[in-house]
Short mmCIF file of C-alpha atoms in Angstrom, two decimals:
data_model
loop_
_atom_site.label_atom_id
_atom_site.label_comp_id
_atom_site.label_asym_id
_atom_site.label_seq_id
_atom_site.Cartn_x
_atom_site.Cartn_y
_atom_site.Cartn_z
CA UNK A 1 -67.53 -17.66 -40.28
CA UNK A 2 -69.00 -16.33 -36.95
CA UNK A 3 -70.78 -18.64 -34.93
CA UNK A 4 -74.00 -18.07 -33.22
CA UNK A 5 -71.99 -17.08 -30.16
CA UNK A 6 -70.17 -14.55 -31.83
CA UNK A 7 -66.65 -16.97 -31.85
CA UNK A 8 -64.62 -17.18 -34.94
CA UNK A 9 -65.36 -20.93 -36.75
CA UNK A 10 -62.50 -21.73 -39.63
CA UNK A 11 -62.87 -22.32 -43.00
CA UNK A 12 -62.67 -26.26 -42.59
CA UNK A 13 -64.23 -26.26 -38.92
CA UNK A 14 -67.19 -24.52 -40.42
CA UNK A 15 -67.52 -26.92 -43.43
CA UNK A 16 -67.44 -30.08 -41.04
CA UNK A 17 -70.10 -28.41 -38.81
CA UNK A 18 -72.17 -28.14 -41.79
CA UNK A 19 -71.59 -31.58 -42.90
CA UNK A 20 -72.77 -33.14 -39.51
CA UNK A 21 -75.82 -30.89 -39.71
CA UNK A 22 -77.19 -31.79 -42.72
CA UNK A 23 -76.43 -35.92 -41.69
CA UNK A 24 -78.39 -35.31 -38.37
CA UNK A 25 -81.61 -33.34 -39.94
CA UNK A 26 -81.21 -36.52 -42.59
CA UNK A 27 -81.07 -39.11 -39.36
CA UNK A 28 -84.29 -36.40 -37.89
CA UNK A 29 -85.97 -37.27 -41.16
CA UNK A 30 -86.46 -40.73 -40.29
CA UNK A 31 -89.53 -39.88 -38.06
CA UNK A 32 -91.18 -38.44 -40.57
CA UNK A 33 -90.87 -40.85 -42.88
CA UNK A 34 -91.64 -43.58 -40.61
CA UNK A 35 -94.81 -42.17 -40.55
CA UNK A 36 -95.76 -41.14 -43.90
CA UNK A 37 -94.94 -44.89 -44.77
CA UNK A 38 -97.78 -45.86 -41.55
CA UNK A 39 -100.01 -43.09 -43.44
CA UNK A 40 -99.64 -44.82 -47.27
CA UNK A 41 -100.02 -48.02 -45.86
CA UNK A 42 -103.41 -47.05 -43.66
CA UNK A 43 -104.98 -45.15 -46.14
CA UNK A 44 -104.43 -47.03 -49.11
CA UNK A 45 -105.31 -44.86 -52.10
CA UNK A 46 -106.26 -41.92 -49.84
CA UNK A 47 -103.97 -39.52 -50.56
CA UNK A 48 -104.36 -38.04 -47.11
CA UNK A 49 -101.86 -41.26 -46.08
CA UNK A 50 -99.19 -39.28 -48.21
CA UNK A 51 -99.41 -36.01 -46.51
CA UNK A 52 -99.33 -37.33 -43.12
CA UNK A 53 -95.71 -36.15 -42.60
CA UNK A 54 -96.61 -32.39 -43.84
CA UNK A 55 -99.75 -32.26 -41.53
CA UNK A 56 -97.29 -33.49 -38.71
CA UNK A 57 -94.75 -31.08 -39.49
CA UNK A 58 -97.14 -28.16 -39.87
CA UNK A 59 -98.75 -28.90 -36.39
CA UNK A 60 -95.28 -29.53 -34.93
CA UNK A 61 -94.09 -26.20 -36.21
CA UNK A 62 -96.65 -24.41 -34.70
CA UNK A 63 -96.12 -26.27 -31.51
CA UNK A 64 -92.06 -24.99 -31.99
CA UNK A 65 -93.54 -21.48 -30.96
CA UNK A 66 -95.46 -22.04 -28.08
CA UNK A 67 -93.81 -21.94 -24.46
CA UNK A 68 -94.04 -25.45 -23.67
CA UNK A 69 -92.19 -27.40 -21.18
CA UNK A 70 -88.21 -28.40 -21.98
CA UNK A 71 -89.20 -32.32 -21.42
CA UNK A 72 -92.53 -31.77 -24.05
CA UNK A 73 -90.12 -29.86 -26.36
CA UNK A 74 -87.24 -31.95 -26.62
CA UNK A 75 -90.15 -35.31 -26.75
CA UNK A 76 -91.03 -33.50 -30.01
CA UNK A 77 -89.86 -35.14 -33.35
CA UNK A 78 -89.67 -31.85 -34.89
CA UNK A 79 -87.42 -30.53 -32.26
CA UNK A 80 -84.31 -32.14 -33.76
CA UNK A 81 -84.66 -29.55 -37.02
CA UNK A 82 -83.49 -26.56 -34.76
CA UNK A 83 -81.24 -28.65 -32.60
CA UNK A 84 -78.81 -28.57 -35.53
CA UNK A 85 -77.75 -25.12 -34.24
CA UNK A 86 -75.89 -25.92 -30.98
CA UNK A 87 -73.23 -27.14 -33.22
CA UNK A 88 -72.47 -23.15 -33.83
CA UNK A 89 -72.15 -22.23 -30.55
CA UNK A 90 -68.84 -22.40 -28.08
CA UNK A 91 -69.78 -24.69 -26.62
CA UNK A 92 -71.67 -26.88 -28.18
CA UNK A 93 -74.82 -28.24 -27.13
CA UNK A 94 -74.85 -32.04 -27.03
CA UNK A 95 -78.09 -32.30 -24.39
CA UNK A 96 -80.55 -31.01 -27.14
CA UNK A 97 -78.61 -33.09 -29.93
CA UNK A 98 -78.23 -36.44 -28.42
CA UNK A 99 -82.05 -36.64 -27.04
CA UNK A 100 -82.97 -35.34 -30.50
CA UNK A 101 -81.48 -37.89 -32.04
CA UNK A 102 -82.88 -40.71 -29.93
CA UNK A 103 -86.48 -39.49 -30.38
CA UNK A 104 -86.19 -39.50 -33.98
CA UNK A 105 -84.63 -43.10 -34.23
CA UNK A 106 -87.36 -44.07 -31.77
CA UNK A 107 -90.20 -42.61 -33.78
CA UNK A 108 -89.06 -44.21 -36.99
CA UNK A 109 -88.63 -47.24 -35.60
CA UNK A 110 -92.24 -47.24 -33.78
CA UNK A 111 -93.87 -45.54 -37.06
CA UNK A 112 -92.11 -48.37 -38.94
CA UNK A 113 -93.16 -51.12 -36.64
CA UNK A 114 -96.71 -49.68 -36.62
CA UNK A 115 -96.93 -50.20 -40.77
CA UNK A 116 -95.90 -53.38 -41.06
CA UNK A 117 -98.16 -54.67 -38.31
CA UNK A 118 -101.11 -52.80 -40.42
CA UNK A 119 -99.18 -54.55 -44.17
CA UNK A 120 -99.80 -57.72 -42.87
CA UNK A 121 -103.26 -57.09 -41.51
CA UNK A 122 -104.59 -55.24 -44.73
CA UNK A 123 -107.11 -56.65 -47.12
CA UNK A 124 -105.23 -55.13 -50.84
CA UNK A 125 -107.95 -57.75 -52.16
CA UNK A 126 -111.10 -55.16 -51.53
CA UNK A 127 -110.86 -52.34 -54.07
CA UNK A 128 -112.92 -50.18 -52.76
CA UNK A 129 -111.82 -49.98 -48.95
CA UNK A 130 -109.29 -47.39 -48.53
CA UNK A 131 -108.46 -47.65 -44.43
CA UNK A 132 -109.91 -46.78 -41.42
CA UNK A 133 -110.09 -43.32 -39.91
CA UNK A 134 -110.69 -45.14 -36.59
CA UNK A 135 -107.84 -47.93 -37.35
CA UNK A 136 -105.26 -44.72 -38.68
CA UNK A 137 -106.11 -43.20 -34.97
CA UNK A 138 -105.58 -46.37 -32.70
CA UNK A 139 -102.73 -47.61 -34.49
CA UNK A 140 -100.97 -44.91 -35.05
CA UNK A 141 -101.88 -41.17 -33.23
CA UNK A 142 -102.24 -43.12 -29.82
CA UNK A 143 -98.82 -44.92 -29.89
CA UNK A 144 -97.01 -42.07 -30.76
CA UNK A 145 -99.19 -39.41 -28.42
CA UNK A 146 -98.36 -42.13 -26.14
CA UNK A 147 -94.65 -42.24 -27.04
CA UNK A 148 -94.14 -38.46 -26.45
CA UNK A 149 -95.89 -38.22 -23.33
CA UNK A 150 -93.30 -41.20 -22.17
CA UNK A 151 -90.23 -39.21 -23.61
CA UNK A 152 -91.92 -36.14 -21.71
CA UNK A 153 -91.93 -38.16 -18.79
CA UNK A 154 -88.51 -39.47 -18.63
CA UNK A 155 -86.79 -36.43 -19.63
CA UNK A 156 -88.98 -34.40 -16.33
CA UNK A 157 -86.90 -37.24 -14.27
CA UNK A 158 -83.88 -35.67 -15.53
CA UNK A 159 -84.89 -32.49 -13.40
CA UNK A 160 -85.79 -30.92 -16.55
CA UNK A 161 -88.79 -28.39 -16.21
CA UNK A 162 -90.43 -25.42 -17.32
CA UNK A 163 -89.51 -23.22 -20.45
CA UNK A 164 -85.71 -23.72 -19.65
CA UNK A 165 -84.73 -20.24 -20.49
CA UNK A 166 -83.62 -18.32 -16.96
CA UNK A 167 -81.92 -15.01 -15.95
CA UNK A 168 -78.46 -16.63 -15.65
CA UNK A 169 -78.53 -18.22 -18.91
CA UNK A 170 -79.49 -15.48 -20.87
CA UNK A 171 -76.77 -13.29 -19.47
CA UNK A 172 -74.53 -15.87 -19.67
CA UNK A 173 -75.38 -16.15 -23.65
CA UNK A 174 -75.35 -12.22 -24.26
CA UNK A 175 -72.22 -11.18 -22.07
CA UNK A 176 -70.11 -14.44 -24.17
CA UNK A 177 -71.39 -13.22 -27.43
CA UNK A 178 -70.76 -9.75 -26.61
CA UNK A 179 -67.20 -10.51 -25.44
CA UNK A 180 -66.48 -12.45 -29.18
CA UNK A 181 -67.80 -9.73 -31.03
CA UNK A 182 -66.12 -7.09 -28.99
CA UNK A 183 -63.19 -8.26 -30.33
CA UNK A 184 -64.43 -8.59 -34.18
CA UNK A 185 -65.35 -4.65 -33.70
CA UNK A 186 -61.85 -4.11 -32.43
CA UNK A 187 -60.12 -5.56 -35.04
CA UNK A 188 -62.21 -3.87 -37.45
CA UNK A 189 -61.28 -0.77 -35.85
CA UNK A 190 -57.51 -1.64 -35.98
CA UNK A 191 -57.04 -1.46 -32.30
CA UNK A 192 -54.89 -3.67 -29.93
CA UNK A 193 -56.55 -6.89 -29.45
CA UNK A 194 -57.87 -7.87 -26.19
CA UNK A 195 -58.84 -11.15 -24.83
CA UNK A 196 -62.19 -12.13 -23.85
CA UNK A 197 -60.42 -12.68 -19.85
CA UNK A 198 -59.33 -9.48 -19.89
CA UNK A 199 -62.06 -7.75 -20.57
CA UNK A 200 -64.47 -9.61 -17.97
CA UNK A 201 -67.85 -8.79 -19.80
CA UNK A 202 -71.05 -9.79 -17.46
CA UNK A 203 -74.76 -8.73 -18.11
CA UNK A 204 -77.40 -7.78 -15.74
CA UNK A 205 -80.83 -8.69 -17.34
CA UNK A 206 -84.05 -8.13 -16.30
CA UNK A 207 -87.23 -9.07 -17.63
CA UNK A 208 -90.23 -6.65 -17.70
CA UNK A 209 -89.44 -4.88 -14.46
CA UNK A 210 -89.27 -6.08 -10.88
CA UNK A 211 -92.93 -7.53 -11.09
CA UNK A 212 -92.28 -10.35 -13.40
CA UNK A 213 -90.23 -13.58 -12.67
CA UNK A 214 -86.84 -13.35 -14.90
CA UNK A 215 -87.42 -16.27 -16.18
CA UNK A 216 -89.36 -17.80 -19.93
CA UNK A 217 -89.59 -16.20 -23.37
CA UNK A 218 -90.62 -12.89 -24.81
CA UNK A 219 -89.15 -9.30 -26.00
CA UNK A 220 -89.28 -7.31 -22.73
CA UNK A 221 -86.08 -8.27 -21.83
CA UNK A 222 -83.06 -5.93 -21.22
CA UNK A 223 -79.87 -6.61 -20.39
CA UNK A 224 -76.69 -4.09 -19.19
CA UNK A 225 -73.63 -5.64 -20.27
CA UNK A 226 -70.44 -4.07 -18.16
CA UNK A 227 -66.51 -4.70 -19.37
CA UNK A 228 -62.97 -3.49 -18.51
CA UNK A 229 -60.30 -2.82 -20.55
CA UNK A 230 -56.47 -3.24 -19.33
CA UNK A 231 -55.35 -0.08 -18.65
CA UNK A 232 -58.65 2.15 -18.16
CA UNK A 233 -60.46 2.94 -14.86
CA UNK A 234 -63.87 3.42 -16.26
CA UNK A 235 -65.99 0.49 -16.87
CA UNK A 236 -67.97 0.29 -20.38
CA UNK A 237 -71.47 -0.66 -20.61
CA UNK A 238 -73.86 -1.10 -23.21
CA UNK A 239 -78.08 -1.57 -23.34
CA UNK A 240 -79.55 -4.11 -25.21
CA UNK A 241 -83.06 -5.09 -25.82
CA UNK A 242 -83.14 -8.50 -25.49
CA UNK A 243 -86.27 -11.19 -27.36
CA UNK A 244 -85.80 -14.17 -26.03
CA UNK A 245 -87.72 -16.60 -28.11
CA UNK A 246 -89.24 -20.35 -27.11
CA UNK A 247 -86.60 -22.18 -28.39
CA UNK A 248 -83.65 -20.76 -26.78
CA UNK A 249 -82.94 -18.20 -29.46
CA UNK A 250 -81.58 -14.74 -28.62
CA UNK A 251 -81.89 -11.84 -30.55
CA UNK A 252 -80.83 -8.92 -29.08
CA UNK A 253 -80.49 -4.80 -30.43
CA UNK A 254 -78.06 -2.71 -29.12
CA UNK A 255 -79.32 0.29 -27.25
CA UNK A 256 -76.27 2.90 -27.00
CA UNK A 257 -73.67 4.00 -26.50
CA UNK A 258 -73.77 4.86 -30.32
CA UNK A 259 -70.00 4.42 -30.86
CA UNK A 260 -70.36 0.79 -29.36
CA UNK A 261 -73.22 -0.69 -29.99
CA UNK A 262 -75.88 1.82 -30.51
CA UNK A 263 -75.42 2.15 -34.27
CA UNK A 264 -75.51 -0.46 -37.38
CA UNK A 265 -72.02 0.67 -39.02
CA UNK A 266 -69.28 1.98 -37.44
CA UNK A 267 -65.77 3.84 -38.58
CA UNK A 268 -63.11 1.96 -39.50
CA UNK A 269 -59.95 2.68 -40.97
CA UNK A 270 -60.72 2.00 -44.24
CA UNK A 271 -64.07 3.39 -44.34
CA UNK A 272 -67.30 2.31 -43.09
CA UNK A 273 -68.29 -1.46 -41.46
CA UNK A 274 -71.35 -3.28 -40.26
CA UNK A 275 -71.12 -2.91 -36.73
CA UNK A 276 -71.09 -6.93 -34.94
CA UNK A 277 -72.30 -4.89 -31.65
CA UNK A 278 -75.19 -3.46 -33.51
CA UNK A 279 -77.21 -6.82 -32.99
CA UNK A 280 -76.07 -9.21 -30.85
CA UNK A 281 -77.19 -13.69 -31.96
CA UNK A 282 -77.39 -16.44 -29.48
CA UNK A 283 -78.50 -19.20 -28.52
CA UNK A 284 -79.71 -20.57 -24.91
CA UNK A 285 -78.86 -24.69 -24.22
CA UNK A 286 -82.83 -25.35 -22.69
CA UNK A 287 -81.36 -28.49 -21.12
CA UNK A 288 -78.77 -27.28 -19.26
CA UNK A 289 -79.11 -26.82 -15.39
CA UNK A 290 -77.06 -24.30 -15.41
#
């Protein structure tokens, strides 16, 4: 299996990775049901109550896409669904994992909380009330506003801020993928292997030209990723057209030279191959300070 950093994961590496995902988005599901049980329990009969956690998720998702702030992002419940995917990566990301993990705990255990205080309040004796739209608000969208705009607050004391995504980190994430896949293309091209060290590969990026900060999501990025081989004078580059999206990931087309990275298949010994160069995965750590 090839992680999102282009490394090689094992057979039973990968299978453990993919055990400990699926337990954390089960442990991230714990928000969500905290508050559909608030919702059921406010609304009474109103199905509305039920589909609480849907609405929520829907809104979050749509939130997912926007540039917001690393401390806003990470305060999100919904932000532990995608945090799953440092686990694939070299290195992986235990900033995004551990905080998502905390808010989720936190906002079942507020949710929770938030229900029974409304169970022992509730009249089940009036057959016709179904809840309060006003109660449903105070009780339980201003605790939990209130609860992310804390996490937000305390994770900006960190020295977290803005969109988290920065020149260095994104060639950081491209020239390390491109170095793991180099070598996946060179094996499929039955060539001596060559270590990532040897080779040395670093990107240049830009974003949009010299008028616009390097820094936050988008597709006008481009990077120029340079490498050395033992044994050769010339240096080999490559052009790739980078989209950086708002949660860190990296999606980036290769650009030429054709016999690198420039085409989708290449020509290996025993015929043709999906080129690994052709487009290049990652995936930027938005908590890291690096």
């Amino acid at each position: 299996m090839v992680g999102l950093d282009g490394q090689t994961i094992g057979a039973g590496h990968a299978a453990a990775l993919v055990g400990i995902a699926w337990a954390y988005a089960a442990v991230a599901a714990l928000g969500f049901a905290g508050v559909g049980l608030f919702g059921s329990i406010a609304m009474g009969r109103n199905p509305m109550g039920l589909l609480l956690p849907a609405l929520l998720a829907f809104l979050l998702d749509l939130c997912q896409m926007l540039p917001l702030p690393v401390p806003v992002r990470m305060a999100l419940p919904s932000q532990p669904f995608v945090a799953w995917r440092g686990l694939f990566s070299a290195t992986p990301q235990i900033g995004p994992l551990l905080t998502g993990l905390v808010v989720s705990l936190t906002w079942a255990v507020l949710a929770t909380a938030m229900a029974w205080l409304l169970f022992r309040r509730r009249d089940f004796t009036d057959l016709v009330y179904d809840g309060s739209i006003r109660r449903c608000l105070l009780a339980g969208v201003l605790p939990l506003a209130l609860l992310v705009g804390l996490t937000a607050g305390v994770l900006a004391g960190t020295g977290q801020t803005g969109s988290g995504i920065t020149r260095p980190k994104v060639e950081t994430a491209v020239s390390t993928t491109f170095g793991h896949l180099y070598r996946l293309q060179t094996a499929q091209l039955n060539r001596p292997d060559v270590t990532e060290a040897q080779m040395a590969p670093s990107a240049a990026c830009d974003k949009g030209g010299s008028l616009v900060t390097d820094e936050g999501p988008g597709t006008d990025w481009r990077c120029v990723v340079s490498w050395h081989l033992p044994g050769a004078k010339a240096v080999g580059r490559a052009i790739y057209q980078v989209d950086v999206m708002a949660d860190g990931r990296i999606v980036a087309d290769g650009d030429g030279p054709t016999d690198v990275n420039g085409y989708f298949v290449v020509k290996a010994p025993y015929g043709t191959a999906p080129n690994p160069l052709w487009q290049v995965d990652s995936l930027i750590d938005l908590t890291s300070h690096k």
